[in-house]
Coordinates of C-alpha atoms and ligand atoms in Angstrom, one line a residue:
Chain A
X1470 CA -4.8 5.8 77.7
X1471 CA -1.4 6.6 76.2
X1472 CA -0.7 3.1 74.7
X1473 CA 0.9 2.5 71.3
X1474 CA -2.4 1.3 69.9
X1475 CA -4.7 4.0 71.6
X1476 CA -6.0 6.0 68.8
X1477 CA -7.3 9.6 69.8
X1478 CA -11.0 9.9 69.7
X1479 CA -11.0 12.8 67.2
X1480 CA -10.1 10.3 64.4
X1481 CA -13.4 8.4 65.1
X1482 CA -11.9 5.1 64.2
X1483 CA -10.1 2.2 66.3
X1484 CA -6.8 1.0 64.9
X1485 CA -8.2 -1.6 63.0
X1486 CA -10.7 0.6 61.7
X1487 CA -7.9 3.1 60.6
X1488 CA -6.3 0.2 58.7
X1489 CA -9.5 -0.8 56.9
X1490 CA -9.8 2.8 56.1
X1491 CA -6.4 3.3 54.8
X1492 CA -6.5 0.0 52.5
X1493 CA -9.7 1.1 51.0
X1494 CA -8.5 4.6 50.3
X1495 CA -5.4 3.1 48.8
X1496 CA -6.7 0.0 47.0
X1497 CA -9.9 1.3 45.4
X1498 CA -7.9 3.9 43.4
X1499 CA -5.5 1.1 42.1
X1500 CA -8.6 -1.0 41.1
X1501 CA -10.1 1.9 39.3
X1502 CA -6.7 2.7 37.7
X1503 CA -6.4 -0.9 36.3
X1504 CA -9.9 -1.1 35.1
X1505 CA -9.4 2.2 33.1
X1506 CA -5.9 1.1 31.9
X1507 CA -7.0 -2.3 30.4
X1508 CA -9.2 -1.0 27.6
X1509 CA -7.0 2.0 27.2
X1510 CA -4.0 -0.2 26.8
X1511 CA -5.8 -2.2 24.2
X1512 CA -6.5 0.9 22.2
X1513 CA -3.0 1.8 22.4
X1514 CA -1.8 -1.4 21.3
X1515 CA -4.2 -1.5 18.4
X1516 CA -3.7 2.1 17.2
X1517 CA 0.0 2.6 17.6
X1518 CA -0.3 6.3 17.0
X1519 CA -2.5 6.7 19.9
X1520 CA 0.1 5.6 22.6
X1521 CA 2.5 8.5 22.5
X1522 CA 0.0 11.4 23.0
X1523 CA -1.8 9.2 25.7
X1524 CA 1.5 8.3 27.4
X1525 CA 2.4 12.2 27.1
X1526 CA -1.0 13.2 28.7
X1527 CA -0.7 10.7 31.6
X1528 CA 2.9 11.8 32.2
X1529 CA 1.7 15.4 32.6
X1530 CA -0.9 14.3 35.0
X1531 CA 1.6 12.5 37.0
X1532 CA 3.7 15.4 37.2
X1533 CA 1.0 17.7 38.6
X1534 CA 1.6 17.7 42.6
X1535 CA -1.3 16.1 44.4
X1536 CA -1.7 19.2 46.6
X1537 CA -2.7 21.1 43.4
X1538 CA -5.0 18.1 42.4
X1539 CA -6.6 18.5 45.9
X1540 CA -7.2 22.3 45.6
X1541 CA -8.8 21.8 42.2
X1542 CA -10.8 18.9 43.2
X1543 CA -12.1 20.3 46.5
X1544 CA -14.5 22.5 44.7
X1545 CA -16.1 19.7 43.4
X1546 CA -15.8 16.9 45.8
X1547 CA -15.3 18.6 49.1
X1548 CA -13.2 17.4 52.0
X1549 CA -14.0 13.7 51.3
X1550 CA -12.2 10.4 50.5
X1551 CA -13.2 10.9 46.9
X1552 CA -10.7 14.0 46.8
X1553 CA -7.9 11.7 48.0
X1554 CA -8.7 8.8 45.8
X1555 CA -9.2 10.5 42.6
X1556 CA -5.6 11.7 42.3
X1557 CA -4.3 8.3 43.4
X1558 CA -6.4 6.5 40.7
X1559 CA -4.7 8.7 38.2
X1560 CA -1.3 8.0 39.5
X1561 CA -2.2 4.2 39.2
X1562 CA -3.3 4.7 35.8
X1563 CA 0.0 6.3 34.8
X1564 CA 1.9 3.5 36.3
X1565 CA -0.2 0.7 35.0
X1566 CA -0.8 1.9 31.3
X1567 CA 2.8 1.6 30.1
X1568 CA 3.3 -1.6 32.2
X1569 CA 0.3 -3.2 30.4
X1570 CA 1.2 -1.9 26.9
X1571 CA 4.7 -3.2 27.1
X1572 CA 3.4 -6.4 28.6
X1573 CA 1.1 -6.9 25.7
X1574 CA 3.4 -5.9 23.2
X1575 CA 6.1 -8.5 24.3
X1576 CA 3.8 -11.2 23.2
X1577 CA 5.7 -12.9 20.4
X1578 CA 4.7 -12.2 16.8
X1579 CA 4.3 -15.9 16.0
X1580 CA 1.8 -16.2 18.8
X1581 CA -0.3 -13.5 17.5
X1582 CA -0.1 -14.6 14.1
X1583 CA -1.2 -18.2 15.2
X1584 CA -4.1 -16.6 17.2
X1585 CA -5.2 -14.6 14.2
X1586 CA -4.9 -17.5 11.8
X1587 CA -7.1 -19.5 14.1
X1588 CA -9.8 -16.8 13.7
X1589 CA -9.5 -15.0 16.9
X1590 CA -11.0 -11.4 16.6
X1591 CA -9.2 -8.6 18.3
X1592 CA -11.2 -8.7 21.7
X1593 CA -10.7 -12.5 22.1
X1594 CA -7.1 -12.2 21.1
X1595 CA -6.6 -9.5 23.6
X1596 CA -8.5 -11.2 26.6
X1597 CA -7.4 -14.7 26.0
X1598 CA -3.9 -14.5 24.6
X1599 CA -2.3 -10.9 25.1
X1600 CA -3.5 -10.1 28.8
X1601 CA -2.7 -13.6 30.2
X1602 CA 0.8 -13.5 28.7
X1603 CA 1.2 -9.9 30.0
X1604 CA 0.2 -10.9 33.4
X1605 CA 3.8 -10.8 35.0
X1606 CA 4.2 -7.3 33.6
X1607 CA 0.8 -6.3 34.7
X1608 CA 1.4 -7.6 38.3
X1609 CA 4.8 -5.9 38.5
X1610 CA 3.1 -2.7 37.6
X1611 CA 0.4 -3.3 40.3
X1612 CA 3.0 -3.8 42.8
X1613 CA 4.6 -0.3 42.2
X1614 CA 1.1 1.1 42.0
X1615 CA -0.2 -0.4 45.1
X1616 CA 2.9 0.3 47.4
X1617 CA 2.9 4.0 46.3
X1618 CA -0.9 4.4 46.8
X1619 CA -0.7 2.9 50.4
X1620 CA 2.1 5.5 50.9
X1621 CA 0.3 8.4 49.4
X1622 CA -3.0 8.0 51.3
X1623 CA -1.2 9.8 54.0
X1624 CA -1.4 13.1 52.2
X1625 CA -5.1 13.0 52.6
X1626 CA -4.4 14.3 56.3
X1627 CA -4.5 17.8 54.5
X1628 CA -7.9 17.3 53.2
X1629 CA -10.1 17.3 56.4
X1630 CA -8.3 14.5 58.0
X1631 CA -8.8 12.0 55.0
X1632 CA -5.5 10.5 55.6
X1633 CA -6.4 7.4 57.5
X1634 CA -3.2 6.2 59.2
X1635 CA -1.5 9.4 58.3
X1636 CA -3.9 11.2 60.3
X1637 CA -1.8 9.7 63.2
X1638 CA 1.0 12.0 62.2
X1639 CA -0.9 15.1 62.6
X1640 CA -2.1 13.8 65.9
X1641 CA 1.3 12.9 67.2
X1642 CA 2.2 16.5 67.0
X1643 CA -1.1 17.8 68.2
X1644 CA -1.3 15.7 71.3
X1645 CA 2.7 15.4 71.7
X1646 CA 2.6 11.7 71.4
X1647 CA 5.5 10.6 69.2
X1648 CA 4.7 7.0 69.4
X1649 CA 1.7 7.5 67.2
X1650 CA 3.9 8.8 64.5
X1651 CA 6.0 5.6 64.8
X1652 CA 2.8 3.6 64.7
X1653 CA 1.7 5.3 61.7
X1654 CA 4.9 4.8 60.0
X1655 CA 5.3 1.1 60.8
X1656 CA 1.8 0.2 60.3
X1657 CA 1.8 1.8 56.7
X1658 CA 5.1 0.0 55.9
X1659 CA 3.7 -3.5 57.0
X1660 CA 0.5 -2.9 55.0
X1661 CA 2.7 -2.0 51.9
X1662 CA 5.1 -5.1 52.4
X1663 CA 1.8 -7.5 52.9
X1664 CA 0.1 -6.2 49.8
X1665 CA 3.2 -6.6 47.7
X1666 CA 3.8 -10.0 49.1
X1667 CA 0.2 -11.0 48.2
X1668 CA 0.8 -9.7 44.5
X1669 CA 4.0 -11.8 44.2
X1670 CA 1.7 -14.8 45.4
X1671 CA -0.9 -14.0 43.1
X1672 CA 1.6 -14.0 40.2
X1673 CA 3.0 -17.2 41.0
X1674 CA -0.4 -18.7 41.1
X1675 CA -1.4 -17.1 37.8
X1676 CA 1.7 -18.2 35.9
X1677 CA 2.3 -21.8 36.3
X1678 CA 3.5 -21.7 32.5
X1679 CA 6.4 -19.6 33.3
X1680 CA 9.9 -21.6 33.2
X1681 CA 10.6 -22.6 36.8
X1682 CA 14.0 -21.3 38.3
X1683 CA 14.5 -19.1 35.3
X1684 CA 11.4 -17.4 36.3
X1685 CA 12.7 -14.2 34.9
X1686 CA 11.8 -11.0 36.3
X1687 CA 9.0 -9.6 34.2
X1688 CA 10.0 -6.8 32.0
X1689 CA 8.1 -3.6 33.0
X1690 CA 8.2 0.0 32.0
X1691 CA 7.5 1.2 35.5
X1692 CA 9.1 4.7 35.3
X1693 CA 11.9 5.5 37.5
X1694 CA 12.4 7.3 39.6
X1695 CA 9.3 7.3 41.7
X1696 CA 8.8 10.3 44.0
X1697 CA 9.6 9.8 47.6
X1698 CA 6.3 8.3 49.1
X1699 CA 5.9 10.8 52.0
X1700 CA 6.8 13.8 49.9
X1701 CA 3.7 15.9 50.8
X1702 CA 4.2 18.3 48.1
X1703 CA 3.3 15.7 45.4
Chain B
X242 CA -9.5 -26.7 -5.1
X243 CA -7.9 -23.4 -4.4
X244 CA -7.4 -21.0 -7.5
X245 CA -5.2 -18.0 -7.3
X246 CA -5.9 -15.8 -10.2
X247 CA -3.4 -13.2 -11.3
X248 CA -3.1 -11.9 -7.8
X249 CA -0.6 -9.1 -6.8
X250 CA 0.3 -7.7 -3.4
X251 CA 1.7 -4.3 -3.1
X252 CA 2.4 -3.3 0.5
X253 CA 1.7 0.2 1.7
X254 CA 5.4 1.1 1.5
X255 CA 5.3 0.2 -2.2
X256 CA 6.9 -3.3 -2.0
X257 CA 5.6 -5.5 -4.6
X258 CA 5.7 -8.8 -2.7
X259 CA 3.7 -10.9 -5.3
X260 CA 3.3 -10.1 -8.9
X261 CA 0.4 -11.4 -11.0
X262 CA 0.6 -14.7 -9.5
X263 CA -1.8 -17.5 -10.9
X264 CA -1.8 -21.0 -9.4
X265 CA -4.1 -23.9 -9.2
X266 CA -3.8 -25.9 -6.0
X267 CA -5.1 -29.4 -6.4
X268 CA -7.3 -31.1 -3.6
X269 CA -6.0 -33.7 -1.3
X270 CA -2.3 -33.2 -2.0
X271 CA 0.7 -31.4 -1.0
X272 CA 1.6 -28.3 -3.1
X273 CA 4.9 -26.6 -2.2
X274 CA 5.8 -23.0 -2.7
X275 CA 9.6 -22.7 -2.6
X276 CA 12.0 -19.9 -3.3
X277 CA 14.8 -17.8 -1.8
X278 CA 13.9 -15.7 1.3
X279 CA 11.8 -12.5 0.5
X280 CA 10.4 -13.8 -2.8
X281 CA 6.8 -13.5 -1.5
X282 CA 5.9 -17.1 -0.2
X283 CA 4.7 -16.1 3.1
X284 CA 2.6 -13.2 1.5
X285 CA 1.1 -15.8 -1.0
X286 CA 0.2 -18.2 1.8
X287 CA -1.2 -15.4 4.1
X288 CA -3.6 -14.2 1.2
X289 CA -5.2 -17.6 1.1
X290 CA -6.6 -17.1 4.7
X291 CA -7.0 -13.4 4.3
X292 CA -4.2 -12.5 6.8
X293 CA -3.0 -10.4 3.9
X294 CA -5.6 -8.9 1.5
X295 CA -4.4 -8.9 -2.2
X296 CA -4.1 -5.6 -4.0
X297 CA -5.3 -7.2 -7.2
X298 CA -6.7 -10.4 -8.3
X299 CA -8.9 -13.0 -6.7
X300 CA -8.5 -16.3 -4.8
X301 CA -11.2 -19.0 -5.1
X302 CA -12.0 -21.8 -2.7
X303 CA -14.0 -24.5 -4.4
X304 CA -14.9 -21.9 -7.0
X305 CA -16.0 -19.4 -4.5
X306 CA -14.3 -16.0 -4.0
X307 CA -12.9 -16.2 -0.4
X308 CA -13.9 -12.6 0.0
X309 CA -17.3 -13.5 0.2
X310 CA -16.9 -15.7 3.5
X311 CA -16.6 -14.0 6.7
X312 CA -13.1 -13.9 7.7
X313 CA -13.0 -15.9 10.9
X314 CA -15.2 -18.5 9.4
X315 CA -12.7 -19.0 6.5
X316 CA -9.6 -19.1 9.0
X317 CA -11.2 -21.8 11.1
X318 CA -11.6 -23.8 8.1
X319 CA -7.9 -23.6 7.3
X320 CA -5.3 -24.9 9.6
X321 CA -2.1 -22.9 9.9
X322 CA 1.3 -24.1 11.1
X323 CA 4.3 -21.8 11.4
X324 CA 7.9 -21.7 12.4
X325 CA 8.5 -22.1 16.0
X326 CA 4.9 -23.4 16.3
X327 CA 3.6 -20.1 17.8
X328 CA 2.1 -22.0 20.6
X329 CA 0.2 -20.3 23.5
X330 CA 2.8 -20.4 26.0
X331 CA 0.3 -19.8 29.0
X332 CA -1.8 -22.8 28.1
X333 CA -1.2 -26.7 28.4
X334 CA -0.3 -28.7 25.4
X335 CA -4.0 -30.3 25.4
X336 CA -5.4 -26.9 25.7
X337 CA -3.3 -25.5 22.9
X338 CA -4.4 -28.4 20.6
X339 CA -8.0 -27.7 21.7
X340 CA -8.1 -24.0 20.9
X341 CA -10.0 -24.1 17.5
X342 CA -12.6 -26.7 18.7
X343 CA -13.2 -24.4 21.8
X344 CA -13.5 -21.3 19.7
X345 CA -16.0 -23.2 17.4
X346 CA -18.0 -23.8 20.6
X347 CA -17.4 -27.4 21.3
X348 CA -17.6 -28.6 25.1
X349 CA -14.5 -28.6 27.1
X350 CA -14.6 -32.3 27.6
X351 CA -15.2 -33.0 23.7
X352 CA -12.4 -30.8 22.7
X353 CA -9.8 -32.1 25.0
X354 CA -10.9 -35.8 23.9
X355 CA -10.2 -34.6 20.3
X356 CA -7.0 -33.1 21.4
X357 CA -5.6 -36.2 23.0
X358 CA -6.6 -38.3 20.0
X359 CA -4.6 -35.7 17.8
X360 CA -1.6 -36.0 20.1
X361 CA -1.6 -39.7 19.3
X362 CA -1.9 -39.1 15.7
X363 CA 1.2 -36.8 15.4
X364 CA 3.1 -39.1 17.7
X365 CA 3.1 -37.2 20.9
X366 CA 3.3 -39.0 24.3
X367 CA 0.2 -38.6 26.1
X368 CA 2.3 -37.8 29.3
X369 CA 2.9 -34.3 27.8
X370 CA -0.8 -33.3 27.7
X371 CA -0.5 -31.3 31.0
X372 CA 2.9 -29.8 30.3
X373 CA 3.4 -26.2 29.1
X374 CA 5.1 -25.4 25.8
X375 CA 8.4 -24.3 27.6
X376 CA 8.8 -27.7 28.8
X377 CA 8.9 -29.4 25.2
X378 CA 11.7 -29.7 22.6
X379 CA 11.5 -27.6 19.4
X380 CA 10.6 -30.9 17.6
X381 CA 7.7 -31.7 19.9
X382 CA 6.4 -28.0 19.8
X383 CA 6.3 -28.4 16.1
X384 CA 4.1 -31.4 16.3
X385 CA 1.9 -29.7 18.7
X386 CA 1.6 -27.1 16.3
X387 CA 0.5 -29.7 13.7
X388 CA -1.9 -31.2 15.9
X389 CA -3.5 -27.9 16.7
X390 CA -3.9 -26.9 13.1
X391 CA -5.6 -30.3 12.5
X392 CA -7.8 -30.2 15.6
X393 CA -11.1 -28.9 13.9
X394 CA -10.4 -31.3 10.9
X395 CA -10.1 -28.4 8.5
X396 CA -10.0 -29.4 4.9
X397 CA -7.0 -27.1 4.1
X398 CA -3.8 -26.9 5.9
X399 CA -1.5 -23.9 5.4
X400 CA 2.2 -24.4 6.5
X401 CA 4.8 -21.8 6.5
X402 CA 8.3 -23.1 6.9
X403 CA 7.1 -25.4 9.9
X404 CA 10.1 -27.4 10.1
X405 CA 12.9 -24.8 9.4
X406 CA 13.9 -24.1 12.9
X407 CA 14.7 -27.7 14.0
X408 CA 17.8 -29.8 13.4
X409 CA 18.1 -31.9 10.4
X410 CA 17.4 -35.3 12.0
X411 CA 14.3 -34.0 13.7
X412 CA 13.3 -32.3 10.5
X413 CA 13.4 -35.6 8.6
X414 CA 11.3 -37.3 11.4
X415 CA 8.7 -34.5 11.1
X416 CA 8.7 -34.7 7.1
X417 CA 8.1 -38.4 7.3
X418 CA 5.4 -37.9 9.8
X419 CA 3.7 -35.4 7.7
X420 CA 3.7 -37.6 4.7
X421 CA 2.3 -40.4 6.8
X422 CA -0.5 -38.2 8.3
X423 CA -1.2 -37.0 4.5
X424 CA -1.6 -40.5 3.5
X425 CA -4.3 -41.1 6.2
X426 CA -6.0 -37.7 6.2
X427 CA -5.7 -36.5 2.5
X428 CA -5.7 -32.9 3.3
X429 CA -5.1 -30.0 0.8
X430 CA -1.8 -28.7 1.9
X431 CA 0.0 -25.6 0.9
X432 CA 3.6 -25.8 2.2
X433 CA 6.0 -23.0 2.2
X434 CA 9.8 -23.7 2.5
X435 CA 13.1 -22.1 1.1
X436 CA 14.6 -25.7 1.1
X437 CA 14.5 -27.2 -2.3
X438 CA 15.1 -30.8 -0.9
X439 CA 12.3 -30.5 1.5
X440 CA 10.2 -29.2 -1.4
X441 CA 11.1 -32.1 -3.7
X442 CA 10.7 -34.7 -1.0
X443 CA 7.1 -33.4 0.1
X444 CA 5.6 -31.8 -2.8
X445 CA 3.0 -33.3 -5.3
X446 CA 3.4 -30.1 -7.2
X447 CA 6.1 -27.6 -6.6
X448 CA 5.9 -23.9 -7.3
X449 CA 9.2 -22.3 -7.7
X450 CA 9.2 -18.5 -6.8
X451 CA 11.7 -15.9 -7.6
X452 CA 12.3 -12.4 -6.1
X453 CA 9.6 -9.8 -6.7
X454 CA 6.8 -12.6 -6.4
X455 CA 7.2 -14.2 -9.8
X456 CA 6.3 -17.8 -10.3
X457 CA 9.4 -19.4 -12.2
X458 CA 8.0 -22.8 -12.6
X459 CA 5.3 -24.9 -11.5
X460 CA 5.6 -28.8 -11.9
X461 CA 5.9 -32.1 -10.2
X462 CA 9.4 -32.5 -8.5
X463 CA 10.6 -35.0 -11.2
X464 CA 9.8 -32.7 -14.0
X465 CA 11.4 -29.9 -12.2
X466 CA 14.6 -31.9 -12.0
X467 CA 14.4 -33.2 -15.4
X468 CA 13.6 -30.1 -17.3
X469 CA 14.0 -26.8 -15.2
X470 CA 12.4 -24.0 -17.1
X471 CA 15.3 -21.4 -16.9
X472 CA 18.6 -20.9 -15.6
X473 CA 17.2 -19.5 -12.3
X474 CA 15.4 -22.8 -11.6
X475 CA 18.2 -24.7 -12.6
X476 CA 20.5 -22.9 -10.3
X477 CA 18.1 -23.1 -7.4
X478 CA 18.0 -26.9 -7.7
X479 CA 21.6 -27.1 -7.1
X480 CA 24.5 -28.9 -8.4
X481 CA 23.4 -32.7 -8.4
X482 CA 19.9 -32.6 -9.8
X483 CA 20.7 -35.5 -12.1
X484 CA 21.4 -37.6 -9.1
X485 CA 18.4 -36.4 -7.1
X486 CA 16.4 -37.0 -10.0
X487 CA 17.1 -40.8 -9.6
X488 CA 14.8 -40.8 -6.5
X489 CA 11.9 -40.8 -8.9
X490 CA 12.9 -43.8 -10.9
X491 CA 11.6 -47.1 -9.5
X492 CA 14.4 -49.9 -8.8
X493 CA 11.6 -52.7 -9.4
X494 CA 12.9 -53.6 -12.9
X495 CA 16.6 -53.9 -12.3
X496 CA 17.9 -57.4 -13.4
X497 CA 19.1 -59.2 -10.3
X498 CA 21.4 -62.1 -10.2
X499 CA 22.1 -64.5 -7.4
X500 CA 25.5 -65.9 -9.0
X501 CA 27.9 -64.0 -6.8
X502 CA 25.9 -64.8 -3.5
X503 CA 27.2 -67.7 -1.2
X504 CA 26.3 -68.7 2.3
X505 CA 29.0 -68.3 5.1
X506 CA 29.5 -72.1 5.3
X507 CA 29.9 -72.5 1.6
X508 CA 32.2 -75.3 0.3
X509 CA 35.3 -74.9 -1.9
X510 CA 33.3 -76.2 -4.8
X511 CA 30.6 -73.6 -4.3
X512 CA 33.1 -70.9 -4.2
X513 CA 34.6 -72.1 -7.3
X514 CA 31.3 -72.5 -9.2
X515 CA 30.5 -68.9 -8.4
X516 CA 33.0 -67.9 -10.9
X517 CA 32.8 -64.2 -10.1
X518 CA 35.5 -61.7 -9.2
X519 CA 33.6 -60.7 -6.0
X520 CA 31.3 -62.7 -3.9
X521 CA 28.7 -61.6 -1.4
X522 CA 28.5 -63.7 1.9
X523 CA 25.2 -64.1 3.7
X524 CA 24.4 -65.4 7.2
X525 CA 22.3 -68.4 8.0
X526 CA 19.2 -66.1 7.6
X527 CA 20.4 -65.1 4.3
X528 CA 21.1 -61.4 5.6
X529 CA 24.4 -59.8 3.9
X530 CA 27.4 -60.0 5.7
X531 CA 30.0 -58.5 3.3
X532 CA 32.1 -58.6 -0.1
X533 CA 35.2 -60.7 -0.5
X534 CA 37.4 -61.9 -3.2
X535 CA 37.4 -65.7 -3.6
X536 CA 41.0 -66.0 -3.0
X537 CA 40.6 -64.7 0.4
X538 CA 37.8 -67.0 1.4
X539 CA 38.5 -70.0 3.6
X540 CA 35.9 -72.7 2.5
X541 CA 33.6 -74.1 5.3
X542 CA 34.7 -71.4 7.9
X543 CA 34.3 -67.9 6.4
X544 CA 35.4 -65.1 9.0
X545 CA 32.6 -62.3 8.8
X546 CA 35.3 -59.9 10.4
X547 CA 37.3 -59.9 7.2
X548 CA 34.7 -59.2 4.8
X549 CA 34.2 -55.7 3.3
X550 CA 31.2 -53.6 4.0
X551 CA 28.4 -53.9 1.3
X552 CA 26.9 -50.3 1.8
X553 CA 23.3 -49.9 2.6
X554 CA 21.0 -52.3 0.5
X555 CA 18.1 -51.4 -1.3
X556 CA 14.5 -52.9 -1.5
X557 CA 13.5 -53.4 -5.2
X558 CA 10.1 -51.8 -5.5
X559 CA 10.2 -49.7 -2.5
X560 CA 13.5 -47.8 -2.9
X561 CA 14.6 -45.7 -6.0
X562 CA 17.3 -46.1 -8.6
X563 CA 19.2 -43.5 -6.5
X564 CA 19.4 -46.0 -3.4
X565 CA 20.6 -48.8 -5.7
X566 CA 23.2 -46.6 -7.4
X567 CA 24.3 -45.4 -4.0
X568 CA 24.8 -49.0 -2.7
X569 CA 26.7 -49.9 -5.9
X570 CA 29.1 -46.9 -5.6
X571 CA 29.8 -47.7 -1.9
X572 CA 30.3 -51.4 -2.5
X573 CA 34.2 -52.4 -3.3
X574 CA 32.7 -54.9 -6.0
X575 CA 30.7 -52.0 -7.8
X576 CA 27.5 -54.3 -7.2
X577 CA 24.4 -53.2 -5.3
X578 CA 22.8 -55.6 -2.8
X579 CA 19.1 -56.2 -3.1
X580 CA 17.1 -57.4 -0.1
X581 CA 13.5 -58.0 0.8
X582 CA 11.4 -56.4 3.5
X583 CA 13.0 -58.9 6.1
X584 CA 16.5 -57.7 5.0
X585 CA 17.4 -61.2 3.3
X586 CA 19.3 -61.0 0.1
X587 CA 17.3 -61.4 -3.0
X588 CA 20.2 -60.8 -5.4
X589 CA 22.8 -58.4 -6.7
X590 CA 23.0 -55.9 -9.5
X591 CA 26.0 -54.4 -11.2
X592 CA 26.7 -50.5 -11.8
X593 CA 26.4 -51.4 -15.6
X594 CA 23.0 -52.7 -15.3
X595 CA 22.0 -49.7 -12.9
X596 CA 23.4 -47.4 -15.6
X597 CA 21.3 -49.0 -18.4
X598 CA 18.2 -48.9 -16.3
X599 CA 18.9 -45.2 -15.9
X600 CA 19.3 -44.7 -19.5
X601 CA 16.0 -46.5 -20.4
X602 CA 14.2 -44.5 -17.8
X603 CA 15.3 -41.2 -19.2
X604 CA 14.2 -42.5 -22.6
X605 CA 10.7 -43.5 -21.4
X606 CA 10.0 -39.7 -21.2
X607 CA 8.5 -37.2 -18.8
X608 CA 5.1 -38.6 -18.7
X609 CA 6.2 -41.9 -16.9
X610 CA 8.5 -39.9 -14.5
X611 CA 5.6 -37.8 -13.5
X612 CA 3.4 -40.8 -12.7
X613 CA 6.1 -42.3 -10.4
X614 CA 6.3 -39.2 -8.6
X615 CA 2.6 -39.0 -7.7
Ligands
ADP800 N1 4.0 -5.9 6.0 C1 5.0 -5.7 5.0 N2 5.1 -4.5 4.8 C2 6.1 -4.2 3.7 N3 6.8 -5.1 3.1 C3 6.7 -6.3 3.4 C4 5.7 -6.6 4.4 N4 5.8 -8.2 4.7 C5 6.6 -8.6 3.7 N5 7.2 -7.5 2.9 C6 8.2 -7.5 1.9 O1 7.6 -8.5 1.0 C7 8.6 -9.4 0.3 C8 8.0 -10.6 0.5 O2 8.0 -11.0 1.8 P1 7.5 -12.5 2.2 O3 6.1 -12.8 1.7 O4 7.4 -12.5 3.7 O5 8.6 -13.3 1.7 P2 9.1 -14.8 2.0 O6 8.2 -15.5 2.9 O7 9.2 -15.5 0.6 O8 10.4 -14.7 2.6 C9 9.8 -8.9 1.0 O9 10.6 -8.1 0.1 C10 9.2 -8.3 2.3 O10 10.4 -7.4 2.8
MG801 MG1 8.4 -16.3 4.9

């Protein structure tokens, strides 16, 4: 009953269940962040003046520690997954917005002029030309957002045990079973690496048009340095 | 016809890029806008497809103000080719060319079939269809750009320095190809360049522009060369416009003589009978081998290796007086070699006779010159 994969019953999940929960809590916010960032980025590209204030606002949100977020949100959404996922979605948005904006802006002027001259309206141009060419930059942003989101889910332990694999850390102390902590750390790391690898494969599949060999590292504007993933004060 | 009527473009920062420009662009011919960098050529071109809106004045397409048409419809009826092609790097060559037909709602199969047809028309190997732009040379990319612009068969083609970024040999190939395509398709082409030689080679009409978006002269190229409107145009045309102008005079009328032409197996009597200071020796098929002085020739067995080069022969009726004069200047004898389409010698002509032809061509006046040019 004390094996590496024996999860204490207070967590109400099997090992596989915890993994599923963890992925859901980490990836849904990234998806939400992406869906928000895409139209927002187009607005920022079309109306240049919009970008600095939007970027400033998102940077301030990024600076708010996640604990403070939770304290505010808990009055509205209670001790639920949603309370964990909303801040993660905001963090994803903050990482993805500049990645998409810079990727879209890196499309050569000639390409844009050609698209306009062929009678592309702004939306068609964004969806059919700018976004596809920005795919390498967008996926680079997604990689950062995904990995940090997977790490940050563990903070949810503080919100009525909504930390998925992170809950194992608390249980490790509670039941004096250090192997649970090791399990938590290793599983989280493996999940992060696996998701990252999948995103790299996705990029390769989506960009047959990039020069082979010289396949340059996509230019991104992911801001550095990122907070340490397990820093619970964030 | 495209009519530009007293059009001015003032950019928001106050730059006047085009100043009260009026221009009539004839149908089914190439009109070139030429001038130094920054003189407003691109701005003018982009006002025609409304990528830039004029501050004053109107532009009429077949008598109708272009402002009346929905802007996307207008643009899809005008092909647009730019420097570096501006291809979609994320699409295959075939799909790049099929872009406008697809936007116009053609089915995928039909659009691709049309694209394949155009690849052939612009001289692209069908094997390139599935490649991506980064896998093509600059010249090939530019051909794709032309094919893409032609895909929906628009009546108008706008070209902004399309061949400026490729090397001279490739550029010449692209220019010749454009002239050939234009012969077949008869589009109304507005072509922008800063290269006066390109303008003279391609243009039926040439509009020379100067800084500040002013029109300095609008004329057929031969007229431009013979009578530049002012010092600016003269300067822009460059130093040897007299020689370049000869490109517009035909060589068909030159008086040819076959007296100094002898075959390689000529007898001593034949050499003596030629009675000329220089003799042109031909091979068994009648193609030119080279020049020699009679004293240096061994009757019956002439060594082609000891002959002097004859320069590049001209084809009367096809080539201009410029080609004939060039051949004469390069030959040690001072005579130009005329050949037929198969390269067989039809006669030779002296520098003096070419000079005479030039003088009478000048005397014939501008009207004739303009006719030859078009
Ligand atoms: N968007 C713009 N805003 C302000 N000035 C411009 C703009 N585009 C071009 N200009 C200016 O207008 C003039 C003509 O430009 P352009 O039409 O591009 O010339 P060309 O194509 O002959 O080199 C130049 O002085 C250029 O700097
Ligand atoms: Mg220009």
